[in-house]
Tab-separated table of C-alpha atoms in Angstrom:
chain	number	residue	atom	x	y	z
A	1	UNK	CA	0.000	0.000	0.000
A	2	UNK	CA	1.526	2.929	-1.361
A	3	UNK	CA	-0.599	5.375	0.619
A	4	UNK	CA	-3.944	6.281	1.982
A	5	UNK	CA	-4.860	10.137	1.163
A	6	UNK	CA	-7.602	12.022	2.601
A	7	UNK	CA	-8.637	14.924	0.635
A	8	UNK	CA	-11.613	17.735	1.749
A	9	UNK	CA	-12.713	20.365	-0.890
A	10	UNK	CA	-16.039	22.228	-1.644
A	11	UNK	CA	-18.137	21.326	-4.651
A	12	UNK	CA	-16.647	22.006	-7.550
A	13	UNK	CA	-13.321	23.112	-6.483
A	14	UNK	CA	-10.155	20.870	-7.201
A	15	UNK	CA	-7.953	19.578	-4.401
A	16	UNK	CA	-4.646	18.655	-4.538
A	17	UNK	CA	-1.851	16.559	-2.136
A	18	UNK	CA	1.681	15.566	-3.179
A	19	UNK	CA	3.485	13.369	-0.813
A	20	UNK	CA	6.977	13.060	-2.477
A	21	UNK	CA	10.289	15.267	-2.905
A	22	UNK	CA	11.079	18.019	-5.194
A	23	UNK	CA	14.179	16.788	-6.940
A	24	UNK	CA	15.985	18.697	-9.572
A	25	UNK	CA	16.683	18.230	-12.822
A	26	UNK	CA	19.516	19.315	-14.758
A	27	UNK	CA	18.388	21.227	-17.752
A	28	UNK	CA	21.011	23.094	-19.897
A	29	UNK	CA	25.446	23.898	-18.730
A	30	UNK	CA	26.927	26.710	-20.286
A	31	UNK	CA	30.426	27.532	-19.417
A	32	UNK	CA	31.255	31.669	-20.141
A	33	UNK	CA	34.469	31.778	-20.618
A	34	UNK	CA	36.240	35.232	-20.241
A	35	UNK	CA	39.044	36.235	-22.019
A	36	UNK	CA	39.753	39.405	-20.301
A	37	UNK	CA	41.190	37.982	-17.300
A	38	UNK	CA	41.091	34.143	-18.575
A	39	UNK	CA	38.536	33.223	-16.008
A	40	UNK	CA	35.589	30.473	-16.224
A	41	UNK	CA	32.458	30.722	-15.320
A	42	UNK	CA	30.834	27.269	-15.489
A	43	UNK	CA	26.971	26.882	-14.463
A	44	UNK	CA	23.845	24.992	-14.693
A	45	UNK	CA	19.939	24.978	-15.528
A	46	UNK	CA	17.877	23.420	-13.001
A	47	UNK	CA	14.244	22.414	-13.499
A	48	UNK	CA	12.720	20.839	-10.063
A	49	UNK	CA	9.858	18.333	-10.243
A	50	UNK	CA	7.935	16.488	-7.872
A	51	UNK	CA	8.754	13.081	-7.526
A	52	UNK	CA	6.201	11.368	-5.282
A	53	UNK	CA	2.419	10.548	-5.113
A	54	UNK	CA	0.077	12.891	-6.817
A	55	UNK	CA	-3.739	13.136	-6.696
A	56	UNK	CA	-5.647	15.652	-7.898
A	57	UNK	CA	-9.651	15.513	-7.179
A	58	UNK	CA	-12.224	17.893	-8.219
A	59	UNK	CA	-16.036	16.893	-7.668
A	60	UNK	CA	-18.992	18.102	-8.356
A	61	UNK	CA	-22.405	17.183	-6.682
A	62	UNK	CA	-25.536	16.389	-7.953
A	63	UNK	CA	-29.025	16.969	-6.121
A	64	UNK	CA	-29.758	13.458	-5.216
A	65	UNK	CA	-25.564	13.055	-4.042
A	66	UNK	CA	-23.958	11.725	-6.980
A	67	UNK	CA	-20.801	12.685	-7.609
A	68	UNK	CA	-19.020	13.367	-10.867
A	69	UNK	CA	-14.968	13.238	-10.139
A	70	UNK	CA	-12.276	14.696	-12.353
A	71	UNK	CA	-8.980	12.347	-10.842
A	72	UNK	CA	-5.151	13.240	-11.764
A	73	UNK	CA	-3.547	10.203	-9.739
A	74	UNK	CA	0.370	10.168	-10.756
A	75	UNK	CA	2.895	8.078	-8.936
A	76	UNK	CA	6.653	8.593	-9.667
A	77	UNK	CA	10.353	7.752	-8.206
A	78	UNK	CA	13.485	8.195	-9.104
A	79	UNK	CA	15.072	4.485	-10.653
A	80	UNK	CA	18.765	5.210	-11.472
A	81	UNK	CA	21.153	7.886	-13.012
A	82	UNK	CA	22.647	8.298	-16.429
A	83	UNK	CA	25.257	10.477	-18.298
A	84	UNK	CA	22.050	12.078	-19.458
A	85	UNK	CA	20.671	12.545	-15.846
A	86	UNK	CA	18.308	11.592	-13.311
A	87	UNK	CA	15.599	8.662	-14.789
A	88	UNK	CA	12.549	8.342	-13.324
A	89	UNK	CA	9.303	5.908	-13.213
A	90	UNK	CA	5.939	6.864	-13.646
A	91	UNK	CA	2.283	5.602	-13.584
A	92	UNK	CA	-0.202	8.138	-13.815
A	93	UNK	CA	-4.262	7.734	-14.335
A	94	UNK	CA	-6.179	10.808	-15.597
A	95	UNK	CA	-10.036	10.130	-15.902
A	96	UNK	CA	-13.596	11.416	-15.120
A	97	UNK	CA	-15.941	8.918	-12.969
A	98	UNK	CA	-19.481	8.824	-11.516
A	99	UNK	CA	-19.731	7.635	-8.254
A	100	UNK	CA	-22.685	7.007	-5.730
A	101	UNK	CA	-21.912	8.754	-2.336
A	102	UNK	CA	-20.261	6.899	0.154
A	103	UNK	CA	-19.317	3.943	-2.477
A	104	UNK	CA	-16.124	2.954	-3.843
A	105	UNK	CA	-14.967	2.955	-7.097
A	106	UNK	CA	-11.897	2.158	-8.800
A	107	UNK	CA	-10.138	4.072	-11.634
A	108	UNK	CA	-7.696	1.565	-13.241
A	109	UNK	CA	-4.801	-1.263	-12.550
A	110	UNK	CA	-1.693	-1.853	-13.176
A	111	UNK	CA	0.036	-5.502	-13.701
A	112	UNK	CA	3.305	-5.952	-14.420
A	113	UNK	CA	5.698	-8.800	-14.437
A	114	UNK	CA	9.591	-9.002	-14.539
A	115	UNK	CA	11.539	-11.674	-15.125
A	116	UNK	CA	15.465	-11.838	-15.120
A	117	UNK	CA	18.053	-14.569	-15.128
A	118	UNK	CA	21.975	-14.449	-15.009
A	119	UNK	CA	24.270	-17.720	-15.151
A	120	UNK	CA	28.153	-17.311	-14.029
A	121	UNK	CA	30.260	-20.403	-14.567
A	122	UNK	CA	33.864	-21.252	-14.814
A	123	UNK	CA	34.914	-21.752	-18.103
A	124	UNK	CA	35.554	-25.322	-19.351
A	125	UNK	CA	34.477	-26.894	-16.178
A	126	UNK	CA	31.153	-25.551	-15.890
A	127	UNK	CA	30.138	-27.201	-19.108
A	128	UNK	CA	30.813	-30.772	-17.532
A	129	UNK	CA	27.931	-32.750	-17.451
A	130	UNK	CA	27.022	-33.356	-13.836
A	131	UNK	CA	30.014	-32.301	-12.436
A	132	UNK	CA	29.507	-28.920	-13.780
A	133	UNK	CA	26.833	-27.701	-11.596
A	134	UNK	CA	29.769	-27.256	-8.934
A	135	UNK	CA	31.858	-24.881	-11.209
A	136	UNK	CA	28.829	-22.531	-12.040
A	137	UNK	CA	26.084	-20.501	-10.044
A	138	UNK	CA	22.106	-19.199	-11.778
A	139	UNK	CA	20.520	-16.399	-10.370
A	140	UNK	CA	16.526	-16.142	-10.848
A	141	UNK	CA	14.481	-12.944	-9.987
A	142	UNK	CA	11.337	-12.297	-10.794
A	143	UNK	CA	9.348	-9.255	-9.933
A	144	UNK	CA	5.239	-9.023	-9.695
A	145	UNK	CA	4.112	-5.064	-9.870
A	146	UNK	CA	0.462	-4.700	-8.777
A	147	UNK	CA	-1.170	-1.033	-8.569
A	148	UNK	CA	-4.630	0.164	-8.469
A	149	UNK	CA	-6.156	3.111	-7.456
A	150	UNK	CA	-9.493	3.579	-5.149
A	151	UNK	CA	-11.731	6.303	-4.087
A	152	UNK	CA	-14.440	7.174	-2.237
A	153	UNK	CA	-16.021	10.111	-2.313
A	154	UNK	CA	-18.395	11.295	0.998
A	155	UNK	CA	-20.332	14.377	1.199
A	156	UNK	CA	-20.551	16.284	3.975
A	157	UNK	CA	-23.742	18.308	4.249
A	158	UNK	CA	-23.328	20.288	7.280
A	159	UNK	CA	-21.056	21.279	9.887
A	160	UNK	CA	-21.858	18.336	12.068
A	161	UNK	CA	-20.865	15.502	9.649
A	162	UNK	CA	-17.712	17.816	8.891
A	163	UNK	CA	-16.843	17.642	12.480
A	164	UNK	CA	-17.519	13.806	13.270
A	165	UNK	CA	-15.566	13.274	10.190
A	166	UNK	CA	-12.801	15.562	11.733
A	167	UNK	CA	-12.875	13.801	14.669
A	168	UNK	CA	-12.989	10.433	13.408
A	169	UNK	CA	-9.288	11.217	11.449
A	170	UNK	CA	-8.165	12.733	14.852
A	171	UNK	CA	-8.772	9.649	16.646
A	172	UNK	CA	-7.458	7.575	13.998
A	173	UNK	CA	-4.230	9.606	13.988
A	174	UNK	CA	-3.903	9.668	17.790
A	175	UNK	CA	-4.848	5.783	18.676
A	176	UNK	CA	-1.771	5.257	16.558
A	177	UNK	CA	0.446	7.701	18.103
A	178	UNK	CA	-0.044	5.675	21.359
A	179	UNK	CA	0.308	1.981	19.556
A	180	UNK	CA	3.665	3.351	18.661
A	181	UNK	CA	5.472	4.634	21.583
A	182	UNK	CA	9.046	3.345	22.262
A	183	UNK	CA	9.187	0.608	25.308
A	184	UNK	CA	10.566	2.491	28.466
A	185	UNK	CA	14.233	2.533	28.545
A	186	UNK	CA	16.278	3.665	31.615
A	187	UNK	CA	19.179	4.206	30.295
A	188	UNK	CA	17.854	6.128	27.275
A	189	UNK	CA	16.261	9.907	28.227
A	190	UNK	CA	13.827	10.045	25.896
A	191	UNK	CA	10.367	7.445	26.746
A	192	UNK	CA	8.089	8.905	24.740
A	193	UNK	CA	7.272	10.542	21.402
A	194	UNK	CA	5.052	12.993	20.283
A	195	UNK	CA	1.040	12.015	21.280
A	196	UNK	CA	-1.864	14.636	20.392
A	197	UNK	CA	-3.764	15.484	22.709
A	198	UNK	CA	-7.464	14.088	23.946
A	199	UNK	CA	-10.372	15.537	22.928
A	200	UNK	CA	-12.566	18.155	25.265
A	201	UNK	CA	-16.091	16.572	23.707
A	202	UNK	CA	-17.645	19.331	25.922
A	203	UNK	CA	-16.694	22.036	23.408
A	204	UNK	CA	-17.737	19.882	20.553
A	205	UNK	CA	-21.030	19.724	19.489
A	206	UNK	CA	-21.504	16.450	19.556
A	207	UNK	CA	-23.416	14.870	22.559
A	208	UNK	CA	-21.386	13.393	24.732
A	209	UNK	CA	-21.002	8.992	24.369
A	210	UNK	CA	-21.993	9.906	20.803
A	211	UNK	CA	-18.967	8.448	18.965
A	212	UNK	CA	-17.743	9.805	15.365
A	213	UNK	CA	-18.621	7.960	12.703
A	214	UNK	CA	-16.137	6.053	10.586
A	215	UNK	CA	-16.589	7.842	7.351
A	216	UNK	CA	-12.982	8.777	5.831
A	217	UNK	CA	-13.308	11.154	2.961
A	218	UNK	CA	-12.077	9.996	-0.728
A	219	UNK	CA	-9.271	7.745	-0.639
């Protein structure tokens, strides 16, 4: 699972999240060389990208709360580096979809399947029937690529679904914060990582025992 975006716009508007780097790319060199006092003055063009995950959302609403999404999903990473630069991989999926509310849809897949071999032997004696197989090593590798790409959109009608929904990703984010503290350590200072804090339901509007609904927001 590459990763699990939430994403909250209005209707109609596009919404955008990048979870990558911004790497740069070398785009031009140009040395100025000047004769007057036989100095050089090498430099470089640099374009930066984003190199990452990339989805880009914009939906619009119908009256009985269907929703028509425009999706940009891109994701990219850098593979290797040539004389020519920085080489990079990239899967993108750019379509429009109808979706019910609350449902799930998906927008596309991916399969891909690699298959390499390599044989090292020593020469002469790795030809020898039998005997061979002790002169001479095979290396297999295969590699199975699977990537597809959900969403589901949920509309929030009011300020009370936007706040259970807020609440509901705030106790997500915290339950894990305390399933992942580090094991007390006397001899280390530090026992504890960063934990957000518990919620005051008394300033929500909520009623109190009412718990938040678990309704994420497209994914």
């Amino acid at each position: 699972m590459l990763s699990t975006p939430n994403l909250l716009t209005l209707d109609n508007e596009e919404a955008k999240i990048v979870i990558g780097q911004n790497v740069p790319f070398v785009t031009g060199q140009y040395t100025n060389n000047n004769t007057a006092n036989g100095s050089v003055n090498p430099f470089q063009t640099i374009e930066r990208k984003d190199v990452g995950l990339t989805l880009r959302v914009r939906p619009q609403v119908s009256e009985n709360g269907t929703v028509k999404m425009t999706v940009f999903q891109e994701v990219s990473s850098i593979s290797d580096t040539s004389t020519a630069g920085l080489i990079t991989n990239k899967r993108s999926i750019e379509s429009s979809v109808l979706v019910e509310d609350g449902s799930i849809v998906v927008l596309g897949g991916l399969l891909q399947d690699d298959y390499s071999g390599k044989q090292d032997k020593v020469p002469g004696l790795g030809d020898l029937p039998v005997f061979g197989n002790l002169f001479k090593s095979e290396q297999r590798k295969r590699k199975k690529t699977n990537l597809m790409v959900f969403l589901r959109p949920v509309v929030l009608r009011d300020g009370r679904q936007t706040e259970s929904l807020t609440m509901d990703r705030y106790e997500l984010m915290r339950g894990n914060q305390i399933q992942q503290q580090p094991q007390a350590n006397s001899v280390l200072g530090i026992n504890q990582s960063a934990q957000l804090a518990p919620l005051d339901l008394s300033q929500s509007r909520l009623p109190l025992g009412t718990a938040a609904p678990n309704a994420p927001a497209a994914q």
